PDB file of C-alpha atoms in Angstrom:
ATOM      1  CA  MET A   1     141.819  79.074 131.231  1.00  0.00           C
ATOM      2  CA  LYS A   2     144.269  79.239 133.758  1.00  0.00           C
ATOM      3  CA  ASP A   3     145.097  76.081 135.976  1.00  0.00           C
ATOM      4  CA  SER A   4     145.152  77.076 139.642  1.00  0.00           C
ATOM      5  CA  ILE A   5     147.070  76.234 141.750  1.00  0.00           C
ATOM      6  CA  LEU A   6     147.944  75.920 146.046  1.00  0.00           C
ATOM      7  CA  ILE A   7     150.800  76.985 146.880  1.00  0.00           C
ATOM      8  CA  VAL A   8     152.113  76.320 150.259  1.00  0.00           C
ATOM      9  CA  GLU A   9     154.930  77.958 152.502  1.00  0.00           C
ATOM     10  CA  ALA A  10     155.587  75.379 155.509  1.00  0.00           C
ATOM     11  CA  ASN A  11     157.436  76.770 158.703  1.00  0.00           C
ATOM     12  CA  HIS A  12     157.467  80.109 157.413  1.00  0.00           C
ATOM     13  CA  PHE A  13     159.415  79.807 153.964  1.00  0.00           C
ATOM     14  CA  ASP A  14     158.894  82.441 151.763  1.00  0.00           C
ATOM     15  CA  ALA A  15     157.353  80.900 148.420  1.00  0.00           C
ATOM     16  CA  SER A  16     156.385  84.895 147.145  1.00  0.00           C
ATOM     17  CA  GLU A  17     158.933  84.958 144.380  1.00  0.00           C
ATOM     18  CA  ARG A  18     157.945  81.878 143.039  1.00  0.00           C
ATOM     19  CA  LYS A  19     154.258  82.403 143.328  1.00  0.00           C
ATOM     20  CA  GLU A  20     154.432  85.357 141.160  1.00  0.00           C
ATOM     21  CA  GLU A  21     156.990  83.578 138.356  1.00  0.00           C
ATOM     22  CA  LEU A  22     154.550  80.685 138.303  1.00  0.00           C
ATOM     23  CA  GLU A  23     151.820  83.622 137.325  1.00  0.00           C
ATOM     24  CA  GLN A  24     154.022  85.098 134.730  1.00  0.00           C
ATOM     25  CA  LEU A  25     154.148  81.609 133.501  1.00  0.00           C
ATOM     26  CA  GLY A  26     150.252  81.170 132.854  1.00  0.00           C
ATOM     27  CA  PHE A  27     148.840  79.787 136.380  1.00  0.00           C
ATOM     28  CA  GLU A  28     146.807  81.163 138.737  1.00  0.00           C
ATOM     29  CA  PRO A  29     148.762  80.534 142.017  1.00  0.00           C
ATOM     30  CA  TRP A  30     146.508  80.813 145.383  1.00  0.00           C
ATOM     31  CA  LEU A  31     149.490  81.653 148.348  1.00  0.00           C
ATOM     32  CA  TYR A  32     148.906  80.494 151.903  1.00  0.00           C
ATOM     33  CA  PRO A  33     151.374  80.435 155.150  1.00  0.00           C
ATOM     34  CA  ASP A  34     150.206  76.623 155.810  1.00  0.00           C
ATOM     35  CA  ILE A  35     148.978  73.867 155.447  1.00  0.00           C
ATOM     36  CA  ASP A  36     145.702  74.175 157.646  1.00  0.00           C
ATOM     37  CA  GLU A  37     144.773  77.184 155.826  1.00  0.00           C
ATOM     38  CA  ALA A  38     145.294  76.282 152.133  1.00  0.00           C
ATOM     39  CA  LYS A  39     142.560  73.174 153.419  1.00  0.00           C
ATOM     40  CA  ALA A  40     139.947  75.427 154.434  1.00  0.00           C
ATOM     41  CA  HIS A  41     140.162  77.207 151.051  1.00  0.00           C
ATOM     42  CA  MET A  42     140.097  73.928 148.816  1.00  0.00           C
ATOM     43  CA  ASP A  43     136.589  73.842 148.163  1.00  0.00           C
ATOM     44  CA  ARG A  44     136.763  77.318 146.559  1.00  0.00           C
ATOM     45  CA  ILE A  45     139.604  77.396 144.738  1.00  0.00           C
ATOM     46  CA  ALA A  46     139.271  73.528 143.599  1.00  0.00           C
ATOM     47  CA  PRO A  47     143.067  73.492 142.553  1.00  0.00           C
ATOM     48  CA  GLU A  48     144.569  71.748 140.540  1.00  0.00           C
ATOM     49  CA  ALA A  49     147.905  71.068 141.977  1.00  0.00           C
ATOM     50  CA  CYS A  50     149.498  71.497 145.130  1.00  0.00           C
ATOM     51  CA  LEU A  51     152.989  72.917 146.033  1.00  0.00           C
ATOM     52  CA  ILE A  52     154.428  72.835 149.104  1.00  0.00           C
ATOM     53  CA  PHE A  53     157.553  74.676 149.696  1.00  0.00           C
ATOM     54  CA  ALA A  54     159.854  74.038 152.468  1.00  0.00           C
ATOM     55  CA  SER A  55     163.150  74.088 153.938  1.00  0.00           C
ATOM     56  CA  SER A  56     163.254  70.411 154.542  1.00  0.00           C
ATOM     57  CA  LEU A  57     161.181  67.600 154.521  1.00  0.00           C
ATOM     58  CA  GLU A  58     161.727  67.171 158.247  1.00  0.00           C
ATOM     59  CA  GLU A  59     159.560  70.361 158.606  1.00  0.00           C
ATOM     60  CA  ILE A  60     156.102  68.645 156.772  1.00  0.00           C
ATOM     61  CA  ALA A  61     153.172  67.912 159.452  1.00  0.00           C
ATOM     62  CA  TRP A  62     152.942  64.563 157.640  1.00  0.00           C
ATOM     63  CA  ASN A  63     149.997  63.368 159.966  1.00  0.00           C
ATOM     64  CA  ARG A  64     148.070  65.904 158.953  1.00  0.00           C
ATOM     65  CA  LEU A  65     148.969  65.432 154.979  1.00  0.00           C
ATOM     66  CA  ARG A  66     147.739  61.545 155.624  1.00  0.00           C
ATOM     67  CA  ALA A  67     144.794  62.720 157.715  1.00  0.00           C
ATOM     68  CA  TRP A  68     143.895  64.689 155.049  1.00  0.00           C
ATOM     69  CA  ASP A  69     143.905  61.806 152.229  1.00  0.00           C
ATOM     70  CA  ILE A  70     146.494  64.009 149.981  1.00  0.00           C
ATOM     71  CA  ARG A  71     146.686  61.220 147.301  1.00  0.00           C
ATOM     72  CA  LEU A  72     143.171  61.330 146.026  1.00  0.00           C
ATOM     73  CA  SER A  73     142.337  64.363 143.856  1.00  0.00           C
ATOM     74  CA  LEU A  74     145.135  66.345 143.193  1.00  0.00           C
ATOM     75  CA  PRO A  75     149.002  66.020 142.479  1.00  0.00           C
ATOM     76  CA  TRP A  76     151.426  67.288 145.625  1.00  0.00           C
ATOM     77  CA  ILE A  77     154.639  68.690 144.899  1.00  0.00           C
ATOM     78  CA  PHE A  78     157.226  69.423 147.205  1.00  0.00           C
ATOM     79  CA  ILE A  79     159.605  71.780 146.755  1.00  0.00           C
ATOM     80  CA  VAL A  80     162.714  71.608 149.682  1.00  0.00           C
ATOM     81  CA  GLU A  81     166.523  72.484 150.318  1.00  0.00           C
ATOM     82  CA  ASP A  82     167.280  69.130 151.295  1.00  0.00           C
ATOM     83  CA  TRP A  83     166.518  65.360 152.656  1.00  0.00           C
ATOM     84  CA  THR A  84     167.521  62.512 153.728  1.00  0.00           C
ATOM     85  CA  SER A  85     166.530  59.206 152.790  1.00  0.00           C
ATOM     86  CA  GLY A  86     164.469  58.332 155.483  1.00  0.00           C
ATOM     87  CA  GLN A  87     162.592  61.848 155.118  1.00  0.00           C
ATOM     88  CA  LEU A  88     161.971  61.119 151.203  1.00  0.00           C
ATOM     89  CA  ALA A  89     160.663  57.665 151.731  1.00  0.00           C
ATOM     90  CA  GLN A  90     158.286  59.023 154.770  1.00  0.00           C
ATOM     91  CA  ALA A  91     157.210  62.045 151.998  1.00  0.00           C
ATOM     92  CA  TYR A  92     155.882  59.339 149.802  1.00  0.00           C
ATOM     93  CA  SER A  93     154.755  57.336 152.017  1.00  0.00           C
ATOM     94  CA  ALA A  94     152.228  60.420 153.318  1.00  0.00           C
ATOM     95  CA  GLY A  95     151.212  60.766 149.720  1.00  0.00           C
ATOM     96  CA  ALA A  96     153.611  63.092 147.754  1.00  0.00           C
ATOM     97  CA  HIS A  97     153.890  62.638 144.107  1.00  0.00           C
ATOM     98  CA  GLU A  98     156.852  64.268 143.780  1.00  0.00           C
ATOM     99  CA  VAL A  99     159.602  65.455 145.662  1.00  0.00           C
ATOM    100  CA  LEU A 100     162.192  68.422 144.084  1.00  0.00           C
ATOM    101  CA  GLN A 101     165.482  70.420 145.130  1.00  0.00           C
ATOM    102  CA  GLY A 102     164.476  74.063 145.776  1.00  0.00           C
ATOM    103  CA  SER A 103     166.869  75.196 143.512  1.00  0.00           C
ATOM    104  CA  ILE A 104     165.107  74.122 140.808  1.00  0.00           C
ATOM    105  CA  PRO A 105     164.214  76.787 137.837  1.00  0.00           C
ATOM    106  CA  THR A 106     160.722  77.888 137.799  1.00  0.00           C
ATOM    107  CA  GLU A 107     160.302  77.291 134.175  1.00  0.00           C
ATOM    108  CA  GLU A 108     161.138  73.910 134.708  1.00  0.00           C
ATOM    109  CA  LEU A 109     158.776  73.753 137.680  1.00  0.00           C
ATOM    110  CA  ALA A 110     156.126  74.535 135.326  1.00  0.00           C
ATOM    111  CA  ILE A 111     156.892  71.956 132.927  1.00  0.00           C
ATOM    112  CA  ARG A 112     156.712  69.267 135.571  1.00  0.00           C
ATOM    113  CA  VAL A 113     153.332  71.127 137.228  1.00  0.00           C
ATOM    114  CA  ARG A 114     151.637  70.826 133.907  1.00  0.00           C
ATOM    115  CA  HIS A 115     152.563  67.057 133.335  1.00  0.00           C
ATOM    116  CA  TRP A 116     151.319  66.366 136.834  1.00  0.00           C
ATOM    117  CA  ILE A 117     148.150  67.952 136.125  1.00  0.00           C
ATOM    118  CA  GLU A 118     147.603  66.502 132.700  1.00  0.00           C
ATOM    119  CA  LEU A 119     148.254  62.668 134.085  1.00  0.00           C
ATOM    120  CA  PHE A 120     145.909  63.969 136.798  1.00  0.00           C
ATOM    121  CA  ARG A 121     143.035  64.775 133.661  1.00  0.00           C
ATOM    122  CA  ARG A 122     143.817  61.396 132.032  1.00  0.00           C
ATOM    123  CA  ILE A 123     143.360  59.417 134.943  1.00  0.00           C
ATOM    124  CA  ALA A 124     140.024  60.904 135.901  1.00  0.00           C
ATOM    125  CA  ASP A 125     138.835  60.526 132.355  1.00  0.00           C
ATOM    126  CA  GLY A 126     138.896  56.973 133.151  1.00  0.00           C
ATOM    127  CA  ASN A 127     137.201  57.323 136.759  1.00  0.00           C
ATOM    128  CA  PRO A 128     134.046  58.231 137.951  1.00  0.00           C
ATOM    129  CA  LEU A 129     133.574  61.526 139.701  1.00  0.00           C
ATOM    130  CA  GLU A 130     130.645  60.864 141.333  1.00  0.00           C
ATOM    131  CA  LEU A 131     130.030  58.063 144.165  1.00  0.00           C
ATOM    132  CA  ALA A 132     126.181  57.403 144.846  1.00  0.00           C
ATOM    133  CA  TYR A 133     124.314  54.729 147.035  1.00  0.00           C
ATOM    134  CA  ALA A 134     120.186  54.411 147.157  1.00  0.00           C
ATOM    135  CA  ASP A 135     119.270  58.369 146.982  1.00  0.00           C
ATOM    136  CA  LEU A 136     122.591  59.693 148.249  1.00  0.00           C
ATOM    137  CA  ARG A 137     124.889  61.280 145.769  1.00  0.00           C
ATOM    138  CA  MET A 138     128.931  62.754 146.106  1.00  0.00           C
ATOM    139  CA  GLU A 139     130.399  64.751 143.638  1.00  0.00           C
ATOM    140  CA  LEU A 140     133.976  64.034 144.021  1.00  0.00           C
ATOM    141  CA  LYS A 141     135.364  66.948 142.452  1.00  0.00           C
ATOM    142  CA  ALA A 142     133.187  69.799 143.744  1.00  0.00           C
ATOM    143  CA  LYS A 143     133.292  67.858 146.830  1.00  0.00           C
ATOM    144  CA  ARG A 144     129.336  68.227 147.397  1.00  0.00           C
ATOM    145  CA  VAL A 145     126.746  66.050 148.258  1.00  0.00           C
ATOM    146  CA  PHE A 146     122.879  65.251 147.663  1.00  0.00           C
ATOM    147  CA  ARG A 147     120.062  63.038 148.694  1.00  0.00           C
ATOM    148  CA  GLY A 148     117.774  63.148 146.457  1.00  0.00           C
ATOM    149  CA  GLU A 149     117.537  66.890 145.216  1.00  0.00           C
ATOM    150  CA  GLU A 150     118.217  68.140 148.073  1.00  0.00           C
ATOM    151  CA  LEU A 151     122.212  69.615 148.520  1.00  0.00           C
ATOM    152  CA  ILE A 152     123.802  68.711 152.047  1.00  0.00           C
ATOM    153  CA  ARG A 153     126.672  71.042 153.108  1.00  0.00           C
ATOM    154  CA  LEU A 154     129.316  68.893 155.180  1.00  0.00           C
ATOM    155  CA  THR A 155     132.778  70.174 156.351  1.00  0.00           C
ATOM    156  CA  VAL A 156     135.559  68.873 154.826  1.00  0.00           C
ATOM    157  CA  LYS A 157     135.959  65.971 157.423  1.00  0.00           C
ATOM    158  CA  GLU A 158     132.401  65.246 156.943  1.00  0.00           C
ATOM    159  CA  PHE A 159     132.867  64.589 153.608  1.00  0.00           C
ATOM    160  CA  GLU A 160     135.965  62.017 153.870  1.00  0.00           C
ATOM    161  CA  LEU A 161     134.042  60.167 156.103  1.00  0.00           C
ATOM    162  CA  LEU A 162     130.843  60.073 154.348  1.00  0.00           C
ATOM    163  CA  ARG A 163     133.134  59.041 150.804  1.00  0.00           C
ATOM    164  CA  PHE A 164     134.799  56.370 153.248  1.00  0.00           C
ATOM    165  CA  LEU A 165     131.176  54.720 153.962  1.00  0.00           C
ATOM    166  CA  VAL A 166     130.313  55.002 150.443  1.00  0.00           C
ATOM    167  CA  LYS A 167     132.660  53.632 148.986  1.00  0.00           C
ATOM    168  CA  ARG A 168     132.526  50.460 151.210  1.00  0.00           C
ATOM    169  CA  ALA A 169     128.590  50.507 151.700  1.00  0.00           C
ATOM    170  CA  GLU A 170     127.183  47.512 153.214  1.00  0.00           C
ATOM    171  CA  GLN A 171     130.212  46.362 154.788  1.00  0.00           C
ATOM    172  CA  VAL A 172     130.926  46.931 158.225  1.00  0.00           C
ATOM    173  CA  CYS A 173     133.604  49.588 159.437  1.00  0.00           C
ATOM    174  CA  PRO A 174     134.848  48.958 162.497  1.00  0.00           C
ATOM    175  CA  ARG A 175     136.143  52.394 164.343  1.00  0.00           C
ATOM    176  CA  GLU A 176     140.004  51.630 164.034  1.00  0.00           C
ATOM    177  CA  LEU A 177     139.588  51.420 160.522  1.00  0.00           C
ATOM    178  CA  ILE A 178     137.894  54.379 160.012  1.00  0.00           C
ATOM    179  CA  LEU A 179     140.365  56.342 162.274  1.00  0.00           C
ATOM    180  CA  GLN A 180     143.133  55.030 160.448  1.00  0.00           C
ATOM    181  CA  GLU A 181     141.843  56.069 157.174  1.00  0.00           C
ATOM    182  CA  VAL A 182     140.016  58.991 157.898  1.00  0.00           C
ATOM    183  CA  TRP A 183     142.169  60.506 160.703  1.00  0.00           C
ATOM    184  CA  GLY A 184     145.291  58.608 159.819  1.00  0.00           C
ATOM    185  CA  TYR A 185     145.558  57.563 163.338  1.00  0.00           C
ATOM    186  CA  ASP A 186     147.998  54.555 163.504  1.00  0.00           C
ATOM    187  CA  PHE A 187     146.602  52.890 166.755  1.00  0.00           C
ATOM    188  CA  SER A 188     143.477  53.313 169.032  1.00  0.00           C
ATOM    189  CA  THR A 189     143.994  56.474 170.922  1.00  0.00           C
ATOM    190  CA  GLY A 190     140.727  56.442 173.009  1.00  0.00           C
ATOM    191  CA  THR A 191     138.903  59.115 171.273  1.00  0.00           C
ATOM    192  CA  ASN A 192     135.199  59.089 170.441  1.00  0.00           C
ATOM    193  CA  VAL A 193     136.004  61.808 167.253  1.00  0.00           C
ATOM    194  CA  VAL A 194     134.286  58.700 164.989  1.00  0.00           C
ATOM    195  CA  ASP A 195     131.519  58.633 166.901  1.00  0.00           C
ATOM    196  CA  VAL A 196     130.780  62.617 166.844  1.00  0.00           C
ATOM    197  CA  TYR A 197     131.121  62.945 163.559  1.00  0.00           C
ATOM    198  CA  ILE A 198     129.267  59.675 162.388  1.00  0.00           C
ATOM    199  CA  ARG A 199     126.110  61.973 164.802  1.00  0.00           C
ATOM    200  CA  HIS A 200     126.669  64.987 162.589  1.00  0.00           C
ATOM    201  CA  LEU A 201     126.715  63.028 159.415  1.00  0.00           C
ATOM    202  CA  ARG A 202     123.653  61.534 160.682  1.00  0.00           C
ATOM    203  CA  LYS A 203     122.047  64.918 161.163  1.00  0.00           C
ATOM    204  CA  LYS A 204     122.699  66.178 158.333  1.00  0.00           C
ATOM    205  CA  ILE A 205     122.109  62.807 155.867  1.00  0.00           C
ATOM    206  CA  ASP A 206     119.265  61.109 157.520  1.00  0.00           C
ATOM    207  CA  LYS A 207     117.367  63.528 159.437  1.00  0.00           C
ATOM    208  CA  GLY A 208     114.115  63.896 157.725  1.00  0.00           C
ATOM    209  CA  HIS A 209     114.341  60.609 155.477  1.00  0.00           C
ATOM    210  CA  ARG A 210     112.257  57.707 156.527  1.00  0.00           C
ATOM    211  CA  HIS A 211     115.071  55.233 155.195  1.00  0.00           C
ATOM    212  CA  LYS A 212     118.120  55.855 157.331  1.00  0.00           C
ATOM    213  CA  LEU A 213     121.235  55.111 155.234  1.00  0.00           C
ATOM    214  CA  ILE A 214     123.446  55.188 158.321  1.00  0.00           C
ATOM    215  CA  HIS A 215     123.735  52.451 160.982  1.00  0.00           C
ATOM    216  CA  THR A 216     125.502  51.221 164.418  1.00  0.00           C
ATOM    217  CA  VAL A 217     127.251  48.159 164.525  1.00  0.00           C
ATOM    218  CA  ARG A 218     127.373  47.946 168.279  1.00  0.00           C
ATOM    219  CA  GLY A 219     130.729  46.950 170.042  1.00  0.00           C
ATOM    220  CA  THR A 220     132.062  47.158 166.274  1.00  0.00           C
ATOM    221  CA  GLY A 221     131.848  50.241 163.911  1.00  0.00           C
ATOM    222  CA  TYR A 222     128.946  51.166 161.471  1.00  0.00           C
ATOM    223  CA  VAL A 223     127.793  50.291 158.049  1.00  0.00           C
ATOM    224  CA  LEU A 224     126.031  52.613 155.238  1.00  0.00           C
ATOM    225  CA  ARG A 225     122.907  50.601 154.392  1.00  0.00           C
TER     226      ARG A 225
END
């Protein structure tokens, strides 16, 4: 079975030739013109790695990648023409696992991609593939959620928010912390996005169940208990 990989063309960078070469080297590559479109298809494809091609690191939308929590599930490899030390530090801070020169031969790139895929598989063997609390269960790889036997369909951001709460079950999570960790905001913007998404989650997770899992801590935030 071929390893499925996402290829993202940042700022109209043309990676079609690389896609064909990686396909010839045994991968199943999926090419997308920007990060948001790739993210929208992530659940369907379930890739083993993500490659982002760009002219420079300066062109990458780091805030969106931080909000996506890119470190968690698969290796992120950036292939760019040039960068500064500051841009490189920003890339690794945002979650990049490797930054490579655009001139790297495709055969070497394939070797590095396979190395990262294998490394993540070994790490996954020692980590749970599921999170659970009470009768709530999250399949992290498949991005599926169950309450009892009922399959609950969540958006990507709803899944990320619920994962955040489940990992901190019975701990009060302040709105500011949720904004920072789930949306990548480093400061309070006055937005009510957390409250809006909590309402969405409650309708999907708690509606029809006698025991409610998501609770409001007035003036502070939310807790799963």
